[in-house]
Short mmCIF file of C-alpha atoms and ligand atoms in Angstrom, two decimals:
data_model
loop_
_atom_site.label_atom_id
_atom_site.label_comp_id
_atom_site.label_asym_id
_atom_site.label_seq_id
_atom_site.Cartn_x
_atom_site.Cartn_y
_atom_site.Cartn_z
CA MET A 1 5.16 -18.31 -19.00
CA ALA A 2 8.66 -18.80 -20.31
CA GLN A 3 10.76 -17.00 -22.85
CA ASN A 4 12.18 -20.16 -24.36
CA VAL A 5 9.22 -21.60 -26.16
CA PRO A 6 9.75 -25.24 -27.18
CA LEU A 7 8.89 -25.70 -30.87
CA ASN A 8 8.70 -28.67 -33.23
CA LEU A 9 10.75 -31.02 -31.09
CA PHE A 10 9.11 -33.89 -32.97
CA THR A 11 8.18 -33.94 -36.65
CA VAL A 12 6.25 -36.07 -39.14
CA LYS A 13 9.54 -37.69 -40.15
CA SER A 14 10.62 -38.14 -36.55
CA PRO A 15 7.50 -38.36 -34.37
CA LEU A 16 7.20 -39.11 -30.68
CA ALA A 17 5.57 -42.37 -29.58
CA ALA A 18 3.32 -41.75 -26.59
CA GLU A 19 1.27 -44.21 -24.59
CA VAL A 20 -2.37 -43.52 -23.77
CA ILE A 21 -2.78 -43.61 -19.99
CA GLU A 22 -6.24 -42.06 -19.79
CA ASN A 23 -9.24 -41.62 -22.08
CA LYS A 24 -12.07 -40.11 -20.05
CA ARG A 25 -15.40 -38.89 -21.38
CA LEU A 26 -16.07 -35.34 -20.12
CA THR A 27 -19.72 -35.00 -21.13
CA ALA A 28 -22.97 -36.67 -20.05
CA LEU A 29 -23.33 -40.18 -21.49
CA SER A 30 -26.95 -39.41 -22.33
CA ARG A 31 -25.76 -36.95 -24.98
CA GLY A 32 -25.14 -38.24 -28.51
CA PRO A 33 -21.82 -38.85 -30.31
CA LYS A 34 -21.52 -35.20 -31.40
CA ASN A 35 -21.29 -34.23 -27.73
CA ASP A 36 -18.69 -36.90 -26.98
CA VAL A 37 -15.64 -35.00 -25.70
CA ARG A 38 -12.62 -36.82 -24.28
CA HIS A 39 -9.82 -35.90 -21.92
CA LEU A 40 -6.83 -37.89 -23.14
CA THR A 41 -3.55 -38.18 -21.32
CA LEU A 42 -0.48 -39.42 -23.14
CA ARG A 43 2.75 -40.47 -21.45
CA TYR A 44 6.18 -40.53 -23.09
CA LYS A 45 9.73 -41.37 -22.17
CA GLU A 46 11.45 -38.69 -24.23
CA LYS A 47 11.15 -35.02 -23.30
CA TYR A 48 8.15 -33.33 -24.97
CA ALA A 49 8.33 -29.85 -23.47
CA TYR A 50 5.31 -27.60 -24.11
CA LEU A 51 3.39 -24.63 -22.77
CA PRO A 52 -0.37 -24.18 -22.43
CA GLY A 53 -1.47 -22.31 -25.55
CA GLN A 54 0.58 -24.56 -27.82
CA SER A 55 -0.78 -27.45 -29.85
CA ALA A 56 0.31 -31.04 -30.31
CA GLY A 57 0.23 -32.70 -33.72
CA ILE A 58 -1.34 -36.14 -33.92
CA LEU A 59 -0.63 -38.52 -36.78
CA PRO A 60 -3.63 -40.79 -37.31
CA PRO A 61 -2.61 -44.31 -38.32
CA ALA A 62 -3.38 -45.75 -41.77
CA THR A 63 -3.43 -44.06 -45.15
CA ASP A 64 -5.78 -41.50 -46.58
CA PRO A 65 -7.92 -43.36 -49.16
CA VAL A 66 -8.16 -40.18 -51.27
CA THR A 67 -4.41 -39.53 -51.60
CA GLY A 68 -3.07 -43.02 -50.89
CA LYS A 69 -0.55 -41.32 -48.58
CA PRO A 70 -0.39 -41.42 -44.77
CA HIS A 71 -3.06 -39.24 -43.15
CA LYS A 72 -1.96 -35.64 -42.51
CA LEU A 73 -1.40 -34.56 -38.94
CA ARG A 74 -4.15 -32.79 -37.00
CA LEU A 75 -3.50 -30.20 -34.29
CA TYR A 76 -4.98 -30.35 -30.78
CA SER A 77 -4.47 -27.70 -28.13
CA VAL A 78 -2.56 -28.82 -25.09
CA ALA A 79 -5.09 -29.12 -22.23
CA SER A 80 -2.63 -29.59 -19.38
CA GLU A 81 -0.19 -27.38 -17.52
CA SER A 82 3.41 -27.66 -18.73
CA ALA A 83 4.28 -30.17 -15.99
CA GLY A 84 1.40 -32.36 -17.21
CA ASP A 85 -1.53 -33.75 -15.22
CA ALA A 86 0.81 -36.11 -13.38
CA GLY A 87 3.17 -33.23 -12.56
CA ASP A 88 6.30 -35.12 -13.65
CA GLY A 89 6.84 -33.48 -17.04
CA GLN A 90 6.24 -36.77 -18.88
CA THR A 91 2.60 -36.40 -19.96
CA VAL A 92 0.44 -34.17 -22.08
CA SER A 93 -3.36 -34.04 -22.05
CA LEU A 94 -5.69 -33.17 -24.91
CA CYS A 95 -9.40 -32.37 -25.06
CA VAL A 96 -10.95 -33.87 -28.19
CA VAL A 97 -14.49 -33.75 -29.55
CA ARG A 98 -15.73 -36.33 -32.05
CA HIS A 99 -16.07 -34.51 -35.35
CA PHE A 100 -18.67 -35.44 -38.00
CA TRP A 101 -19.27 -33.78 -41.34
CA ASP A 102 -21.65 -33.84 -44.28
CA ASN A 103 -20.41 -34.28 -47.84
CA SER A 104 -22.34 -31.80 -49.96
CA VAL A 105 -21.13 -33.46 -53.20
CA THR A 106 -22.18 -37.04 -52.45
CA GLY A 107 -24.96 -36.16 -50.00
CA GLU A 108 -23.47 -38.48 -47.40
CA LYS A 109 -24.16 -37.27 -43.86
CA ASN A 110 -22.47 -37.64 -40.47
CA ILE A 111 -19.14 -38.86 -41.82
CA PRO A 112 -16.79 -39.44 -38.86
CA GLY A 113 -13.71 -37.22 -38.92
CA VAL A 114 -10.55 -39.31 -39.18
CA CYS A 115 -8.35 -38.16 -36.33
CA SER A 116 -10.90 -37.04 -33.74
CA ASN A 117 -12.72 -40.37 -33.92
CA TYR A 118 -9.43 -42.24 -33.81
CA LEU A 119 -8.46 -40.33 -30.66
CA CYS A 120 -11.84 -40.65 -28.97
CA ASP A 121 -11.62 -44.43 -29.48
CA VAL A 122 -8.02 -45.00 -28.30
CA LYS A 123 -7.60 -47.39 -25.38
CA VAL A 124 -5.30 -47.19 -22.40
CA GLY A 125 -2.02 -48.80 -23.48
CA ASP A 126 -2.35 -47.78 -27.17
CA SER A 127 0.55 -45.95 -28.78
CA VAL A 128 -0.09 -42.55 -30.41
CA SER A 129 2.29 -40.79 -32.81
CA MET A 130 2.83 -37.12 -32.01
CA THR A 131 4.57 -34.07 -33.47
CA GLY A 132 5.20 -30.60 -32.10
CA PRO A 133 4.66 -28.76 -29.96
CA SER A 134 3.60 -26.00 -32.32
CA GLY A 135 2.55 -22.35 -32.08
CA ARG A 136 3.80 -19.60 -29.84
CA HIS A 137 1.30 -16.78 -30.31
CA PHE A 138 -1.30 -18.05 -27.83
CA ILE A 139 0.86 -18.51 -24.74
CA ILE A 140 0.73 -16.43 -21.56
CA PRO A 141 3.43 -13.76 -21.31
CA GLU A 142 6.19 -14.25 -18.81
CA ASP A 143 5.23 -11.05 -16.94
CA PHE A 144 1.76 -12.42 -16.19
CA LYS A 145 1.58 -11.72 -12.49
CA HIS A 146 -0.31 -8.43 -12.38
CA ARG A 147 -1.99 -8.44 -15.77
CA ASP A 148 -5.73 -8.91 -16.20
CA PHE A 149 -6.71 -11.78 -18.51
CA ILE A 150 -10.01 -12.39 -20.26
CA PHE A 151 -10.30 -15.92 -21.60
CA VAL A 152 -13.15 -16.72 -23.98
CA ALA A 153 -13.89 -20.26 -25.20
CA THR A 154 -16.46 -22.17 -27.16
CA GLY A 155 -16.46 -25.98 -26.95
CA THR A 156 -13.01 -27.58 -26.94
CA GLY A 157 -11.58 -24.05 -27.19
CA ILE A 158 -11.49 -24.33 -23.40
CA ALA A 159 -8.46 -26.65 -23.62
CA PRO A 160 -5.64 -24.09 -23.40
CA TYR A 161 -7.21 -22.25 -20.47
CA ARG A 162 -7.21 -25.34 -18.26
CA GLY A 163 -3.43 -25.37 -18.11
CA MET A 164 -3.10 -21.59 -18.17
CA LEU A 165 -5.39 -21.05 -15.17
CA LYS A 166 -3.69 -23.83 -13.21
CA GLU A 167 -0.30 -22.24 -13.82
CA LEU A 168 -1.52 -18.72 -13.04
CA PHE A 169 -3.00 -19.68 -9.67
CA ASP A 170 -0.11 -22.02 -8.78
CA ARG A 171 2.31 -19.16 -9.37
CA GLY A 172 0.83 -16.45 -7.17
CA TYR A 173 -1.21 -14.63 -9.80
CA GLU A 174 -2.47 -11.25 -8.56
CA GLY A 175 -4.34 -9.81 -11.56
CA ASN A 176 -7.99 -10.44 -12.44
CA ALA A 177 -8.85 -13.40 -14.63
CA ALA A 178 -12.27 -13.84 -16.22
CA LEU A 179 -13.35 -16.98 -18.07
CA TYR A 180 -16.28 -16.91 -20.52
CA PHE A 181 -17.23 -20.39 -21.70
CA GLY A 182 -19.87 -21.24 -24.30
CA VAL A 183 -21.39 -24.73 -24.49
CA GLN A 184 -24.64 -26.23 -25.74
CA TYR A 185 -25.98 -27.77 -22.51
CA GLY A 186 -25.38 -27.69 -18.77
CA ASP A 187 -24.21 -31.29 -18.75
CA VAL A 188 -21.48 -30.81 -21.36
CA ILE A 189 -19.49 -28.10 -19.57
CA LEU A 190 -15.93 -29.31 -19.92
CA TYR A 191 -13.80 -29.25 -16.72
CA ASP A 192 -16.59 -27.35 -14.94
CA ASP A 193 -15.60 -28.66 -11.48
CA GLU A 194 -12.04 -27.40 -11.94
CA PHE A 195 -13.15 -23.93 -12.99
CA GLU A 196 -15.79 -23.77 -10.26
CA ALA A 197 -13.04 -24.54 -7.73
CA TYR A 198 -11.05 -21.48 -8.85
CA ARG A 199 -13.89 -19.29 -7.59
CA LYS A 200 -12.14 -19.52 -4.22
CA HIS A 201 -9.71 -17.00 -5.72
CA LYS A 202 -11.35 -13.62 -5.39
CA ASN A 203 -9.60 -12.48 -8.56
CA PHE A 204 -11.27 -15.15 -10.72
CA SER A 205 -14.68 -14.88 -12.35
CA TYR A 206 -16.38 -17.55 -14.41
CA PHE A 207 -19.31 -17.05 -16.81
CA LYS A 208 -21.08 -19.88 -18.61
CA ALA A 209 -23.11 -19.26 -21.77
CA ILE A 210 -25.34 -22.31 -22.17
CA SER A 211 -26.75 -21.72 -25.63
CA ARG A 212 -29.55 -24.27 -25.72
CA GLU A 213 -30.80 -23.64 -22.19
CA GLN A 214 -30.45 -19.88 -21.75
CA ALA A 215 -31.75 -16.97 -23.82
CA ASN A 216 -29.80 -13.91 -24.90
CA PRO A 217 -30.99 -11.03 -22.68
CA PHE A 218 -29.72 -8.42 -25.18
CA PRO A 219 -30.80 -9.66 -28.64
CA GLY A 220 -31.08 -6.08 -29.93
CA GLU A 221 -27.61 -4.98 -28.82
CA VAL A 222 -25.85 -8.33 -29.40
CA PRO A 223 -27.70 -10.39 -32.01
CA THR A 224 -27.14 -14.15 -31.81
CA ARG A 225 -28.55 -17.08 -33.81
CA ASN A 226 -32.13 -17.74 -32.62
CA ASN A 227 -31.47 -15.36 -29.70
CA LYS A 228 -29.34 -18.01 -28.02
CA MET A 229 -27.05 -17.25 -25.12
CA TYR A 230 -23.60 -17.07 -26.69
CA VAL A 231 -20.38 -15.94 -25.02
CA GLN A 232 -20.65 -12.51 -26.61
CA ALA A 233 -24.04 -11.95 -24.90
CA LYS A 234 -22.54 -12.94 -21.53
CA MET A 235 -19.69 -10.54 -22.21
CA TYR A 236 -22.13 -7.76 -22.94
CA VAL A 237 -23.92 -8.45 -19.64
CA SER A 238 -20.64 -7.88 -17.78
CA ARG A 239 -19.35 -5.14 -20.10
CA GLU A 240 -18.53 -2.79 -17.23
CA ALA A 241 -16.19 -5.27 -15.58
CA LEU A 242 -14.66 -6.05 -18.98
CA ALA A 243 -14.11 -2.35 -19.61
CA GLU A 244 -12.38 -2.04 -16.21
CA SER A 245 -9.92 -4.74 -17.27
CA LEU A 246 -9.53 -3.70 -20.88
CA LYS A 247 -8.73 -0.10 -19.98
CA LYS A 248 -5.57 -1.36 -18.28
CA PRO A 249 -2.85 -1.11 -20.93
CA ASP A 250 -1.34 -4.51 -20.16
CA SER A 251 -4.58 -6.53 -19.98
CA MET A 252 -5.02 -9.34 -22.52
CA MET A 253 -7.89 -11.18 -24.15
CA TYR A 254 -7.72 -14.71 -25.57
CA LEU A 255 -10.38 -16.23 -27.86
CA CYS A 256 -10.34 -19.94 -28.64
CA GLY A 257 -12.77 -22.34 -30.27
CA LEU A 258 -15.22 -22.26 -33.17
CA LYS A 259 -14.08 -20.48 -36.30
CA GLY A 260 -16.39 -17.47 -36.65
CA MET A 261 -16.91 -16.87 -32.93
CA GLU A 262 -14.76 -13.77 -33.18
CA GLU A 263 -17.29 -12.18 -35.57
CA GLY A 264 -19.85 -11.96 -32.79
CA ILE A 265 -17.34 -10.97 -30.11
CA PHE A 266 -15.57 -8.14 -31.92
CA PRO A 267 -18.69 -5.91 -32.06
CA VAL A 268 -19.00 -6.26 -28.27
CA LEU A 269 -15.36 -5.25 -27.94
CA GLU A 270 -16.04 -2.24 -30.17
CA LYS A 271 -18.92 -1.20 -27.89
CA ILE A 272 -16.61 -1.51 -24.88
CA GLY A 273 -13.99 0.50 -26.73
CA GLN A 274 -16.55 3.26 -27.39
CA SER A 275 -17.47 3.31 -23.69
CA LEU A 276 -13.78 3.88 -22.98
CA GLY A 277 -13.65 6.76 -25.46
CA THR A 278 -11.65 4.93 -28.13
CA GLN A 279 -12.06 6.80 -31.42
CA ASP A 280 -10.93 4.13 -33.88
CA SER A 281 -11.35 0.35 -33.85
CA PHE A 282 -10.74 -1.04 -30.38
CA VAL A 283 -10.14 -4.52 -31.84
CA ALA A 284 -7.47 -3.12 -34.15
CA LYS A 285 -5.88 -1.31 -31.19
CA LEU A 286 -5.86 -4.47 -29.03
CA LYS A 287 -4.39 -6.49 -31.88
CA ALA A 288 -1.74 -3.87 -32.62
CA GLU A 289 -0.78 -3.89 -28.94
CA GLN A 290 -0.52 -7.73 -29.00
CA ARG A 291 -3.28 -7.87 -26.39
CA LEU A 292 -5.86 -9.83 -28.40
CA LYS A 293 -5.01 -13.43 -29.27
CA VAL A 294 -7.25 -15.55 -31.44
CA GLU A 295 -7.05 -19.30 -32.06
CA VAL A 296 -10.08 -20.58 -33.95
CA TYR A 297 -10.54 -23.73 -35.99
P1 FAD B 1 -11.33 -34.70 -40.81
O1 FAD B 1 -11.53 -36.08 -41.31
O2 FAD B 1 -10.00 -34.08 -41.02
O3 FAD B 1 -12.44 -33.75 -41.42
C1 FAD B 1 -12.38 -32.38 -41.14
C2 FAD B 1 -13.08 -31.61 -42.23
O4 FAD B 1 -12.39 -31.81 -43.47
C3 FAD B 1 -14.51 -32.02 -42.49
O5 FAD B 1 -15.41 -31.30 -41.66
C4 FAD B 1 -14.68 -31.69 -43.94
O6 FAD B 1 -15.02 -30.31 -44.04
C5 FAD B 1 -13.31 -31.86 -44.53
N1 FAD B 1 -13.13 -33.15 -45.23
C6 FAD B 1 -12.58 -34.29 -44.73
N2 FAD B 1 -12.54 -35.25 -45.67
C7 FAD B 1 -13.05 -34.71 -46.79
C8 FAD B 1 -13.30 -35.21 -48.10
N3 FAD B 1 -12.99 -36.46 -48.46
N4 FAD B 1 -13.85 -34.37 -49.01
C9 FAD B 1 -14.18 -33.10 -48.67
N5 FAD B 1 -13.99 -32.57 -47.45
C10 FAD B 1 -13.43 -33.36 -46.52
N6 FAD B 1 -10.02 -30.14 -32.05
C11 FAD B 1 -10.37 -30.62 -30.82
O7 FAD B 1 -11.25 -31.49 -30.70
N7 FAD B 1 -9.72 -30.17 -29.69
C12 FAD B 1 -8.74 -29.24 -29.73
O8 FAD B 1 -8.18 -28.86 -28.69
C13 FAD B 1 -8.36 -28.74 -31.02
N8 FAD B 1 -7.39 -27.81 -31.13
C14 FAD B 1 -7.04 -27.32 -32.35
C15 FAD B 1 -6.02 -26.37 -32.43
C16 FAD B 1 -5.66 -25.85 -33.66
C17 FAD B 1 -4.58 -24.80 -33.72
C18 FAD B 1 -6.32 -26.30 -34.83
C19 FAD B 1 -5.95 -25.75 -36.19
C20 FAD B 1 -7.30 -27.24 -34.77
C21 FAD B 1 -7.69 -27.79 -33.53
N9 FAD B 1 -8.68 -28.77 -33.42
C22 FAD B 1 -9.04 -29.23 -32.18
C23 FAD B 1 -9.34 -29.33 -34.61
C24 FAD B 1 -8.58 -30.61 -35.08
O9 FAD B 1 -7.30 -30.25 -35.55
C25 FAD B 1 -9.27 -31.34 -36.22
O10 FAD B 1 -9.50 -30.43 -37.27
C26 FAD B 1 -10.60 -31.95 -35.83
O11 FAD B 1 -10.44 -32.92 -34.79
C27 FAD B 1 -11.22 -32.67 -37.05
O12 FAD B 1 -10.28 -33.60 -37.52
P2 FAD B 1 -10.76 -35.01 -38.06
O13 FAD B 1 -9.55 -35.73 -38.57
O14 FAD B 1 -11.60 -35.71 -37.05
O15 FAD B 1 -11.71 -34.64 -39.26
P1 A2P B 2 -25.12 -23.67 -30.60
O1 A2P B 2 -24.46 -24.94 -31.04
O2 A2P B 2 -26.26 -23.91 -29.67
O3 A2P B 2 -25.49 -22.77 -31.73
P2 A2P B 2 -19.84 -26.61 -30.09
O4 A2P B 2 -20.50 -27.47 -29.06
O5 A2P B 2 -20.36 -26.79 -31.50
O6 A2P B 2 -18.35 -26.68 -30.00
O7 A2P B 2 -20.21 -25.09 -29.73
C1 A2P B 2 -19.88 -24.54 -28.48
C2 A2P B 2 -20.82 -23.42 -28.17
O8 A2P B 2 -20.60 -22.31 -29.05
C3 A2P B 2 -22.26 -23.81 -28.35
O9 A2P B 2 -22.98 -23.28 -27.27
C4 A2P B 2 -22.67 -23.16 -29.64
O10 A2P B 2 -24.05 -22.86 -29.73
C5 A2P B 2 -21.87 -21.88 -29.53
N1 A2P B 2 -21.69 -21.16 -30.80
C6 A2P B 2 -21.97 -21.59 -32.06
N2 A2P B 2 -21.69 -20.63 -32.96
C7 A2P B 2 -21.23 -19.57 -32.26
C8 A2P B 2 -20.79 -18.25 -32.62
N3 A2P B 2 -20.75 -17.85 -33.89
N4 A2P B 2 -20.40 -17.43 -31.64
C9 A2P B 2 -20.42 -17.81 -30.35
N5 A2P B 2 -20.84 -19.04 -29.95
C10 A2P B 2 -21.24 -19.90 -30.89
#
């Protein structure tokens, strides 16, 4: 929401030391480690200016046993508004899921990802080394007030929207904002209470696609894996409202989360484009008009 976008204030050679002041689990304790998602808040003395939609770099301690060099930085979307959760401009929050992977060469399974597990295990009082902020393509435009926004997230892809929605509603937003959020279970919906509370704004709508508890009502029109309820199926259900927003020439759509999610969403956008009489690719049109922003990882 500002023209001057802060970029790379801190680097690998000159990182920022931040203190962990909060490490809170966001998901039900009864779920396993792969559903362990943390809200981390880091406090610093120097100025780390950022905007929702940007990412912070985290430098995990220790060396990479493969290269013998310090671990490379990993990016995490900022999950707080630019003033930070404490409102004093001296904190940033992140939303981190424990990552595990399988090594197809050695056959080893469930190998803990280096940085996500480091972050999920940090304790209050620990020091974390940060770079950034980085990225400018995913921020909200300065002339946000009357635009319609469609925010689509899977998993930790919700992070940027937490700060964005807070800033929109704190600053007298008058457009229509819709949030589509895909998660596995009803007890792992990140920041659900905060988003539920925004329903008091008549111009906010919130749709949850709970893949392992709900079925896709339109498997023929919008195929999903095992007919699960994915965000694209929820979007198809409310395609008329989406079309109303997307026909406005200044409306914008943001997609954030799992790499590959866009492949299931773009066909729904094409169907909406056809309903609006668009002859060529609606996705290409939205991209060309800088109205479709994608951040997947
Ligand atoms: P790593 O140890 O880096 O492993 C990651 C992958 O690397 C593995 O799955 C595997 O495929 C491969 N790999 C690792 N070691 C080996 C090896 N020895 N041999 C072969 N393959 C290997 N994550 C969040 O939780 N929240 C966010 O808000 C978030 N935002 C992001 C924003 C951006 C712009 C980007 C690019 C990424 C974001 N991520 C986010 C993802 C994050 O940056 C990390 O990729 C993620 O946490 C995994 O890092 P890790 O160190 O835990 O795993
Ligand atoms: P599922 O894992 O049941 O297939 P994650 O928890 O791994 O971050 O995923 C967040 C949500 O996104 C889950 O509900 C997951 O469903 C869903 N998902 C997985 N793949 C896709 C996809 N290609 N498009 C949309 N949603 C997806």
